[in-house]
Coordinates of C-alpha atoms and ligand atoms in Angstrom, one line a residue:
X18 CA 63.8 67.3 96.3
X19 CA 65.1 70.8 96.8
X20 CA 65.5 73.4 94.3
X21 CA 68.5 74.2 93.2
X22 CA 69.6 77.3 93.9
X23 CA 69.2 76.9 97.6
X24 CA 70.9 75.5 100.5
X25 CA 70.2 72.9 103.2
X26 CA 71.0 72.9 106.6
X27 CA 71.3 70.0 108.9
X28 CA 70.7 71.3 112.8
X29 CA 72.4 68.2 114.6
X30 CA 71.1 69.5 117.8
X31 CA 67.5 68.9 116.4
X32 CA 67.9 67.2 113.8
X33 CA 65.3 69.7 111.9
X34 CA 66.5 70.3 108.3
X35 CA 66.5 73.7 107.1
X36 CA 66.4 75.3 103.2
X37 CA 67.9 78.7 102.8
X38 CA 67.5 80.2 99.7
X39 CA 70.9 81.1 97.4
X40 CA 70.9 84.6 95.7
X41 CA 74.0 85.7 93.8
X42 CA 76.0 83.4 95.4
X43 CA 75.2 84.4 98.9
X44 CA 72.5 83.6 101.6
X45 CA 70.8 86.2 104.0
X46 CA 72.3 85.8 107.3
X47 CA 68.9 86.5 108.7
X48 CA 67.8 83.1 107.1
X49 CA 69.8 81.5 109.7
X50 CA 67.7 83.2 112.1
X51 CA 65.1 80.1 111.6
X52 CA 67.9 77.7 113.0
X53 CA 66.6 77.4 116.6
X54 CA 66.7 74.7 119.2
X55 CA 63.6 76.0 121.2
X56 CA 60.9 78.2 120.0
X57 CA 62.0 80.6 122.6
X58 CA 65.6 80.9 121.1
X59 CA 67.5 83.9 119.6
X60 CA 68.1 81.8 116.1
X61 CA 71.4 81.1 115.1
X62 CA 73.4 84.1 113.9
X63 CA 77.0 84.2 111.7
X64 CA 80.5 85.3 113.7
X65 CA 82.5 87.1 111.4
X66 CA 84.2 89.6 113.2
X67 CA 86.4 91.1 110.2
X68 CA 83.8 90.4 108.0
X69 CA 85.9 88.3 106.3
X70 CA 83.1 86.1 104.0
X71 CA 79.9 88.4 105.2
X72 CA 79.0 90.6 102.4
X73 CA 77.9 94.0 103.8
X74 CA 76.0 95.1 100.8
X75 CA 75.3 94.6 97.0
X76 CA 77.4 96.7 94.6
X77 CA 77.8 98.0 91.5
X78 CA 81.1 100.3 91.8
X79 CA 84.0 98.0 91.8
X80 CA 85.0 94.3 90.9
X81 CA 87.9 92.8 92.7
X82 CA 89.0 89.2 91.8
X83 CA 91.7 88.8 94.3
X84 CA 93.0 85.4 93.6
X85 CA 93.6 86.9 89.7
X86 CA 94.5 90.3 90.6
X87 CA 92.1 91.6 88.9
X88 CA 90.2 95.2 89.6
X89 CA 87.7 96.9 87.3
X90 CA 85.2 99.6 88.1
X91 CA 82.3 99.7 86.9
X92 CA 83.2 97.2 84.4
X93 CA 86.3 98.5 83.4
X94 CA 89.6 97.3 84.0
X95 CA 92.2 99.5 85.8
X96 CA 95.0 99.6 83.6
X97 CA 92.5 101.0 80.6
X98 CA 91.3 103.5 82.6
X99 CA 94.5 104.3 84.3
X100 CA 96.5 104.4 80.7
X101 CA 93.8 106.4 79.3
X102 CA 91.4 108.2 81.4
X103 CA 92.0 110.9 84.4
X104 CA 91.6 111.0 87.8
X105 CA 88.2 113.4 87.2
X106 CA 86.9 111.0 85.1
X107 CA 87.3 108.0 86.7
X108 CA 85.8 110.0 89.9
X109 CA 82.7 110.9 87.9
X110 CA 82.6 107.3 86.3
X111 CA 82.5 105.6 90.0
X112 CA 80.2 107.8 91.1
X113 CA 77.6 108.3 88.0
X114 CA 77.8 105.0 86.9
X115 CA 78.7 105.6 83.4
X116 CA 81.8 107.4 81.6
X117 CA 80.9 111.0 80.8
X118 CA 80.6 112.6 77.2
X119 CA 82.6 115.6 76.6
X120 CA 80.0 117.9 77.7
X121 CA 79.4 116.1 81.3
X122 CA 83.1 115.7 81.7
X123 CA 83.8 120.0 80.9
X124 CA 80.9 120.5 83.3
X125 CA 81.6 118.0 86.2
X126 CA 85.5 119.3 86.0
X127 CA 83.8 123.1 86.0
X128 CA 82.0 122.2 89.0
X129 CA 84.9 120.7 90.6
X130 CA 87.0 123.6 89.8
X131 CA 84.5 126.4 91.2
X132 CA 84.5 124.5 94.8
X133 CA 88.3 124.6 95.2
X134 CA 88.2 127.9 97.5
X135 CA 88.1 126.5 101.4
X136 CA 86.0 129.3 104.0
X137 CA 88.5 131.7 104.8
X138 CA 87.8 130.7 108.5
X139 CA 89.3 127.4 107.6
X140 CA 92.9 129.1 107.7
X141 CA 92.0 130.2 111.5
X142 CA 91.0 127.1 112.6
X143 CA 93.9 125.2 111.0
X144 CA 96.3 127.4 113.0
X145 CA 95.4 126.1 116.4
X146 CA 96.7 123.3 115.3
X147 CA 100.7 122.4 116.9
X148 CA 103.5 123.0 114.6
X149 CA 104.2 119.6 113.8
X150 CA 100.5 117.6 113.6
X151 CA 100.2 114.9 111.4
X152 CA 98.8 116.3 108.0
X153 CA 96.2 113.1 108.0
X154 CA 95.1 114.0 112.2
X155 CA 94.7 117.8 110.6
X156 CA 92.7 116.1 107.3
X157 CA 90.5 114.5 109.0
X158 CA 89.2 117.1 111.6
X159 CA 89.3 119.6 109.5
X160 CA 87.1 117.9 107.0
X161 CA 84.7 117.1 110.2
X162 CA 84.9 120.9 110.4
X163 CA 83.4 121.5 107.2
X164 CA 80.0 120.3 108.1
X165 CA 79.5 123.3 110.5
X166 CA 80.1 125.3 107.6
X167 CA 77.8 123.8 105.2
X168 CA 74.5 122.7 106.8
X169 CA 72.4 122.0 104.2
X170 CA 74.4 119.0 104.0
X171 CA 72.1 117.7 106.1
X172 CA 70.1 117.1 103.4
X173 CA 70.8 113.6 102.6
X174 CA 68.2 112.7 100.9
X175 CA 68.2 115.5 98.1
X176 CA 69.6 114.4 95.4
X177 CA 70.7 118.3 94.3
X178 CA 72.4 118.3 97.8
X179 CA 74.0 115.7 97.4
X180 CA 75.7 116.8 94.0
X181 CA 76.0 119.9 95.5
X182 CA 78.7 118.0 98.4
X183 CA 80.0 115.9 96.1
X184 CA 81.9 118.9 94.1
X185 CA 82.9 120.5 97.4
X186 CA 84.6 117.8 99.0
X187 CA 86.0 116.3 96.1
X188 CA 87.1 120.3 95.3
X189 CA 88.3 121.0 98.9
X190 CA 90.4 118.0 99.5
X191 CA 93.3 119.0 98.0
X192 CA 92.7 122.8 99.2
X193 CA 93.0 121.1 102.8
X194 CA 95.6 118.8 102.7
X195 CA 98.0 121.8 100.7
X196 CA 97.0 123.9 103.9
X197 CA 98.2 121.4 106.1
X198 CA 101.6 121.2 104.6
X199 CA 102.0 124.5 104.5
X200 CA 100.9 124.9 107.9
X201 CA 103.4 122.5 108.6
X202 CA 106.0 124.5 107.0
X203 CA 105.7 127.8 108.5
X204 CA 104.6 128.8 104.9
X205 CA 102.0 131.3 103.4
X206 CA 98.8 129.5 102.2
X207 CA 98.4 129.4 98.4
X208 CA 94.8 130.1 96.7
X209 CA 93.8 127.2 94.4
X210 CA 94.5 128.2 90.8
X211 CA 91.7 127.3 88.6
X212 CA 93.5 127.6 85.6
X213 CA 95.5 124.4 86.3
X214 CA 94.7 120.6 86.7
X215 CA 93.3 119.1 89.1
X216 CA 96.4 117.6 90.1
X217 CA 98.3 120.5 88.6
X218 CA 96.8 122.5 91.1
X219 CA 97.3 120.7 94.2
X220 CA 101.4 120.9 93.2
X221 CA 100.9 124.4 92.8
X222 CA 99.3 124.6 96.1
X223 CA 101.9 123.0 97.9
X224 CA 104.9 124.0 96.1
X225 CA 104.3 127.6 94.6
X226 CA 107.5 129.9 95.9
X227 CA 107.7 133.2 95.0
X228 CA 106.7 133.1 91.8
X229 CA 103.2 134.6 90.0
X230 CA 102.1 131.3 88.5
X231 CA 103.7 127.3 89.4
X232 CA 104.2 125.2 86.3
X233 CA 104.0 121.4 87.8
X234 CA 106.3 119.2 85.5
X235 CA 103.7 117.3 83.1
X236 CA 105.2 114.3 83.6
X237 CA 105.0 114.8 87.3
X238 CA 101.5 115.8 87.2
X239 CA 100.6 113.2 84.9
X240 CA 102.0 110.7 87.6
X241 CA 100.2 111.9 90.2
X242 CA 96.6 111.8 88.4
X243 CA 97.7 108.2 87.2
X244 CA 98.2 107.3 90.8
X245 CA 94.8 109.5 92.0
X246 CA 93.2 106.7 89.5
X247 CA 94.7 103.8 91.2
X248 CA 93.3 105.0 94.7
X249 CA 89.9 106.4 93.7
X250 CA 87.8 103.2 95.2
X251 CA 88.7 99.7 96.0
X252 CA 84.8 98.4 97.0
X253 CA 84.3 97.2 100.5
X254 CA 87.6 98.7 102.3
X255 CA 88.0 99.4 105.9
X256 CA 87.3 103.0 104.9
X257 CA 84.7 102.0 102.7
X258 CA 83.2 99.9 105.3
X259 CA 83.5 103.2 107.8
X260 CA 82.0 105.5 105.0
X261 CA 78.8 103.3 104.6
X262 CA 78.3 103.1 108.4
X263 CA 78.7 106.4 109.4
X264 CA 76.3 107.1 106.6
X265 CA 73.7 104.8 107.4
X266 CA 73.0 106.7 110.3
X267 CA 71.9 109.7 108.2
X268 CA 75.2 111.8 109.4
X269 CA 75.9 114.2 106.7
X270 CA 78.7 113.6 104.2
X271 CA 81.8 115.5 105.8
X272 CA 81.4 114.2 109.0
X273 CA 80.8 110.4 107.1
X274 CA 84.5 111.2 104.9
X275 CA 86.3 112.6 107.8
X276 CA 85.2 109.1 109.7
X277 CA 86.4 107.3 106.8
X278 CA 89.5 109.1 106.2
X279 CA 90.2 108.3 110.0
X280 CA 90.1 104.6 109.2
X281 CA 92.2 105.4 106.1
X282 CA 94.8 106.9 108.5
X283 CA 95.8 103.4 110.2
X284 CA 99.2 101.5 109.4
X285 CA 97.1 98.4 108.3
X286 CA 95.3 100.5 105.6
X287 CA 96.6 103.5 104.0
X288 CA 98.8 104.8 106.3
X289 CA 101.0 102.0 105.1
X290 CA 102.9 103.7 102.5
X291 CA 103.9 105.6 105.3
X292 CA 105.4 102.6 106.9
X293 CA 106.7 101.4 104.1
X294 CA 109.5 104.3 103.8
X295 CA 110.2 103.6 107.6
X296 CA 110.5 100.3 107.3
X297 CA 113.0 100.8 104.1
X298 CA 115.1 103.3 105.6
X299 CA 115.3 100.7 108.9
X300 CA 116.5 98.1 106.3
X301 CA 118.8 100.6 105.4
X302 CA 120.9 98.2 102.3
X303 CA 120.3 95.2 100.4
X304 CA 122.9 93.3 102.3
X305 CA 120.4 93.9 105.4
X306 CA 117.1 92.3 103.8
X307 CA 117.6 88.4 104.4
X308 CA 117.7 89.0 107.6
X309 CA 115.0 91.9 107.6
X310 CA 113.3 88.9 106.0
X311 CA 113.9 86.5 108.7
X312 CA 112.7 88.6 111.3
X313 CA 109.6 88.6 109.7
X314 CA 108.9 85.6 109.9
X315 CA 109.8 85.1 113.6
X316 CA 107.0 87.2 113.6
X317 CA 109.0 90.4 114.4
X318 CA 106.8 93.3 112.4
X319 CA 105.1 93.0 109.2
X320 CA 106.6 93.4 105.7
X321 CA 104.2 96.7 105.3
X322 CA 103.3 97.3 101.7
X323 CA 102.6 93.2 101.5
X324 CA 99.5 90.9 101.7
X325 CA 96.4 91.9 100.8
X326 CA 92.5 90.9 102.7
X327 CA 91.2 90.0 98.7
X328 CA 94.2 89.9 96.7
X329 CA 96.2 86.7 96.7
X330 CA 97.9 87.7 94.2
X331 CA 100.1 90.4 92.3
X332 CA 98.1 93.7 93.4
X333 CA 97.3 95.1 89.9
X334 CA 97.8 98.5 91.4
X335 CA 101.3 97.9 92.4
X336 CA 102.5 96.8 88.7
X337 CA 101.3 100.0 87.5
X338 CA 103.0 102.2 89.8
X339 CA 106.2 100.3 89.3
X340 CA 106.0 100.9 85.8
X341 CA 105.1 104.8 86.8
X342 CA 107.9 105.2 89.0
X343 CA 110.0 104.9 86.1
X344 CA 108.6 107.8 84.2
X345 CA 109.0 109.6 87.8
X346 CA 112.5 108.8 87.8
X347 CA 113.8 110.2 84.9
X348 CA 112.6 113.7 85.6
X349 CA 113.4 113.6 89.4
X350 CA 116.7 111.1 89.5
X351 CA 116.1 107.6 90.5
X352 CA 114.7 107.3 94.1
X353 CA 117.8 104.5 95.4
X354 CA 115.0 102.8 97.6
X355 CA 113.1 101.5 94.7
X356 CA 116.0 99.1 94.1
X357 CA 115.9 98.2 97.9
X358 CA 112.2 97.8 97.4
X359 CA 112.4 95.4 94.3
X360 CA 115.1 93.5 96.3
X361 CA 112.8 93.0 99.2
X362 CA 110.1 92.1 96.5
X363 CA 112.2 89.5 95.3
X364 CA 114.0 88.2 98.1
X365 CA 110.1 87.9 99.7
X366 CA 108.5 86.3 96.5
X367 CA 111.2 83.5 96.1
X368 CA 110.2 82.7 100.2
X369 CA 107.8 79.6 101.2
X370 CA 106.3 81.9 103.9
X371 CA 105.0 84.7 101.8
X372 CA 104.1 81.8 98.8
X373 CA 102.4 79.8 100.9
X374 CA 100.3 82.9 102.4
X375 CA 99.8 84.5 99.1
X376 CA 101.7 87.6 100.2
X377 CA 102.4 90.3 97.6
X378 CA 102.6 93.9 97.0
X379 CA 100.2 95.5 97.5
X380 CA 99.0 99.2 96.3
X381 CA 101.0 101.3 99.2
X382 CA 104.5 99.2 98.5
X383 CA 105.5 101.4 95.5
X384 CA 103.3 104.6 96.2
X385 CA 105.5 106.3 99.0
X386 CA 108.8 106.1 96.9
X387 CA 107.2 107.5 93.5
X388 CA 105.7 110.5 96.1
X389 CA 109.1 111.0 97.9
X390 CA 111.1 111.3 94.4
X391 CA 108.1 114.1 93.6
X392 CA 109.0 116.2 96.1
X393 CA 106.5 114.8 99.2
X394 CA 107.2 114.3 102.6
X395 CA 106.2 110.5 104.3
X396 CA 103.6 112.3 106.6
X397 CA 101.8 113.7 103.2
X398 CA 101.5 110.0 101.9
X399 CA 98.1 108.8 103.3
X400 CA 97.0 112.5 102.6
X401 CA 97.8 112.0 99.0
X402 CA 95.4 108.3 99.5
X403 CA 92.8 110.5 101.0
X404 CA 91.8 113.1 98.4
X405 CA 91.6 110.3 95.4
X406 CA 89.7 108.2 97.9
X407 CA 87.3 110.6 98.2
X408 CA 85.2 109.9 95.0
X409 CA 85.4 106.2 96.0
X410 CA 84.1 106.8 99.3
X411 CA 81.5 109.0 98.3
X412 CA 79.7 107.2 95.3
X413 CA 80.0 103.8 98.0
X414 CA 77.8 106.4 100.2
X415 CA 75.6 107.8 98.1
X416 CA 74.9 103.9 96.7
X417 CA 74.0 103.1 100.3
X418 CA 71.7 105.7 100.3
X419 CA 70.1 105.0 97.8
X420 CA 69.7 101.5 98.0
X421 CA 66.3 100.5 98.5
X422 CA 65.4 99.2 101.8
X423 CA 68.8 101.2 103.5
X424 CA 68.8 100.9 107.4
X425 CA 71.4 101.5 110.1
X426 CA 74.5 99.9 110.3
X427 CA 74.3 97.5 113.4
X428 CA 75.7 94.6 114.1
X429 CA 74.9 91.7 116.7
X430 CA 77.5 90.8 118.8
X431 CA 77.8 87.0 120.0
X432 CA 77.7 88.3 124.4
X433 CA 79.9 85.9 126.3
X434 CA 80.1 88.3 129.6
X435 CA 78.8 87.6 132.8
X436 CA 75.3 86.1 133.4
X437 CA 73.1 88.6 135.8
X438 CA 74.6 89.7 139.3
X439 CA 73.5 92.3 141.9
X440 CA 75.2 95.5 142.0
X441 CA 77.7 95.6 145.2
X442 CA 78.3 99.1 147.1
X443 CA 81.8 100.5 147.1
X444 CA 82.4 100.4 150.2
X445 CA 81.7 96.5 150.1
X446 CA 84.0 95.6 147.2
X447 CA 86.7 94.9 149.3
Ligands
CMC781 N1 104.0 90.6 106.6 C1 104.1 89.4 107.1 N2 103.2 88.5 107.3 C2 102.0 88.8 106.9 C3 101.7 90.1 106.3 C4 102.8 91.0 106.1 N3 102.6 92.1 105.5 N4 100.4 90.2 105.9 C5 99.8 89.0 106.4 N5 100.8 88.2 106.9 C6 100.6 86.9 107.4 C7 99.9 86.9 108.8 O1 100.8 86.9 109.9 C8 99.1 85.6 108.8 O2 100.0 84.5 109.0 P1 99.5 83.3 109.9 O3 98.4 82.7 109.0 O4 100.7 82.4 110.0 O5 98.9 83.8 111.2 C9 98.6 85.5 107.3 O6 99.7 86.2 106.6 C10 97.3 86.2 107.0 O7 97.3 87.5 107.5 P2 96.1 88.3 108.1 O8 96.6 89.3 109.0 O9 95.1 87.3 108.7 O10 95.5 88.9 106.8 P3 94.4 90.1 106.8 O11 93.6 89.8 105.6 O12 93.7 90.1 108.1 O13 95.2 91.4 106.7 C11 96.5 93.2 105.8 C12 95.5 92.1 105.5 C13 96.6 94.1 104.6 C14 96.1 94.0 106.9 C15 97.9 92.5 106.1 O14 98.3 91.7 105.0 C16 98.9 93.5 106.5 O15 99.0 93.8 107.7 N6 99.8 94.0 105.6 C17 100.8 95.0 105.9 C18 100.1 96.4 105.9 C19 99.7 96.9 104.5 O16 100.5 96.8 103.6 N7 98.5 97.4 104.4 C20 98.0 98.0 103.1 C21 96.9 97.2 102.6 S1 96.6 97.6 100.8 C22 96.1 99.3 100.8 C23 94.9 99.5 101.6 O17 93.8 99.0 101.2 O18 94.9 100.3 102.5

């Protein structure tokens, strides 16, 4: 009789029965390896080429219980720590393990705040850039840029390196992307203030005028740490995915985030709050989304801002924005494409295609409107993903790292190409 907590395997090319040991609900892939038909063969190996039921690593950061739209890190639940925690906070909580006492939190935000400064060669090297680059295109390299400055990143494996990193990237992010914008803008750079927020200070950044000293609006700047909380990690994410690979390779940690803010820049991930704006304004009216609708469903775009890999249901994210976007509005006027948005919501909800799929908003369906009623511009958006993401992306790294037994990221590839053949001169190809 088998034990319990394994699995067997029927090979009905051999008939050869195989038991594969169950661990926290999962087997080791490599187990299958002992599924052969010859003694000579490979071993049988899994295809899952999104990695859509292969778990990539064991975790402690965050919980996500997609069918009950449910996310917690580190045990707790996102609308306690969004409600009552900030964005520093959480960042030190994902990637310390543990909420920090007063005097961790005043020295980890300290620490943060004394990194904020970028290398004054930062400025020259952002000019090159053309007038009108993408902020993320001038995120990403720039942040790729950063580990020229600061070699003794190199040192992976140090843990006072490491910590070291940590402040300055999760310190410099905003510092960049503010650079960007202003770059953008024809506009002077503004110093980080380290008198102000951490959130306080990126508005100040991007918005300070003429004046000595920018006051953000606190309800505005409380917004923007709520939704800094909301993006800080979301466990094993394309980025995520793209964080712990580049990593695995030993690469040090700026090249590592600006590989994983690269994967954050596509439409399917966060550069959908991006799209979501476009798609909007294309809708143009209510009158318009039945039909917008309909079109979806032939298969004519996507409903960007919808579906979800794990959630199959309400994104817990997107319920809390909508209830931000409120506070938002009645500083800044009501953003009129919210009502388009919840019209769209409904109209979508009420539909057998996007029941029947599980399809609901998801994190980036509210985000863009609450940011454009602030004062952003669309282009900013996946910037304003980026610098929360950061704390995610680097406690997912350092956990790789310091898992025991860490290798290189490699995955096999089932080869279906041509069998072997002799090379053929050019002149011969006809
Ligand atoms: N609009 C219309 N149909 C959709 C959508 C959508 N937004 N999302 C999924 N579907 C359909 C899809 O066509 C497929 O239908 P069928 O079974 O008939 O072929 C089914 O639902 C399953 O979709 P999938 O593409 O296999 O699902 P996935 O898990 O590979 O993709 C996703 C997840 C987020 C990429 C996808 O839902 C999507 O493209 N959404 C729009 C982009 C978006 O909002 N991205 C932000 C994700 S949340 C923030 C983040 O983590 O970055």
């Amino acid at each position: 009789m088998p034990s319990q907590d394994t699995l067997t395997i029927r090979d009905n090319r051999t008939d050869k029965d195989y038991e594969i040991e169950i661990v926290d609900g999962a087997i080791r892939a490599l187990d299958l390896r002992k599924v052969k038909v010859a003694e000579d063969d490979f071993g049988l190996m899994s295809y899952d080429p999104a990695f859509t039921n292969t778990a990539s690593c064991r975790s402690e950061i965050t919980m996500i219980d997609g069918e009950r739209g449910i996310l917690r890190h580190r045990g707790y639940p996102i609308e306690q720590l969004a409600t009552q925690s900030s964005y520093l906070e959480v960042a030190y909580l994902l990637i310390y393990g543990h909420l920090p006492n007063e005097k961790q939190l005043a020295e980890w935000e300290e620490n943060i705040t004394l990194h904020t400064m970028l290398h004054e060669n930062t400025k020259k090297f952002m000019e090159g850039f053309h007038h009108d680059a993408h902020p993320m295109g001038v995120l990403v390299s720039t942040v790729a840029a950063l580990s020229t400055f600061y070699p003794d990143a190199k040192d992976i494996h140090n843990e006072e390196s490491r910590k070291l990193q940590t402040y300055r990237l999760i310190a410099k992010m905003p510092t960049i992307a503010a650079y960007a914008y202003r770059h953008r803008r024809g506009l002077p750079y503004v110093y980080p203030d380290n008198g102000l927020s951490y959130t306080g200070n990126l508005m100040s950044m991007l918005f300070k005028m003429q004046r000595d000293k920018f006051v953000a609006n606190p309800v505005l700047e409380k917004a923007l740490d709520i939704l800094f909380i909301l993006h800080a990690d979301h466990e094993q994410n394309c980025s995520a995915n793209a964080m712990r690979s580049i990593g695995s390779s030993h690469a040090d940690p700026y090249v590592a985030t600006a590989g994983a803010a690269a994967a954050l820049y596509g439409p399917l991930h966060g550069g959908a709050n991006e799209a979501v704006l476009k798609m909007l304004r294309e809708i143009g009216s209510k009158k318009n989304v039945p039909k917008f609708i309909k079109d979806v469903k032939e298969g004519k775009g996507r409903l960007m801002g919808f579906g979800h890999r794990v959630y199959k249901n309400y994104d817990p994210r997107a319920k809390i924005i909508r209830d931000t976007a409120e506070q938002v509005f009645e500083v800044t006027g009501r953003n009129p494409l919210i009502d388009l948005a919840m019209e769209v919501e409904r109209i979508a909800l009420e539909d057998d295609y996007f029941v029947k799929r599980k399809l609901y908003p998801n994190v980036d369906f509210y985000s863009g409107i609450i940011y454009e009623a602030m004062g952003f511009h669309s282009r900013a958006f996946t910037v304003l993903f980026a610098i929360p993401r950061t704390s995610g992306w680097i406690a997912q790294w350092q956990e790789m790292l310091t898992e025991e037994g860490q290798r290189i990221a490699r995955p096999r590839q089932v080869y279906l190409g041509s069998e072997p053949r002799n090379y053929v001169p050019l002149g011969k190809r006809g």
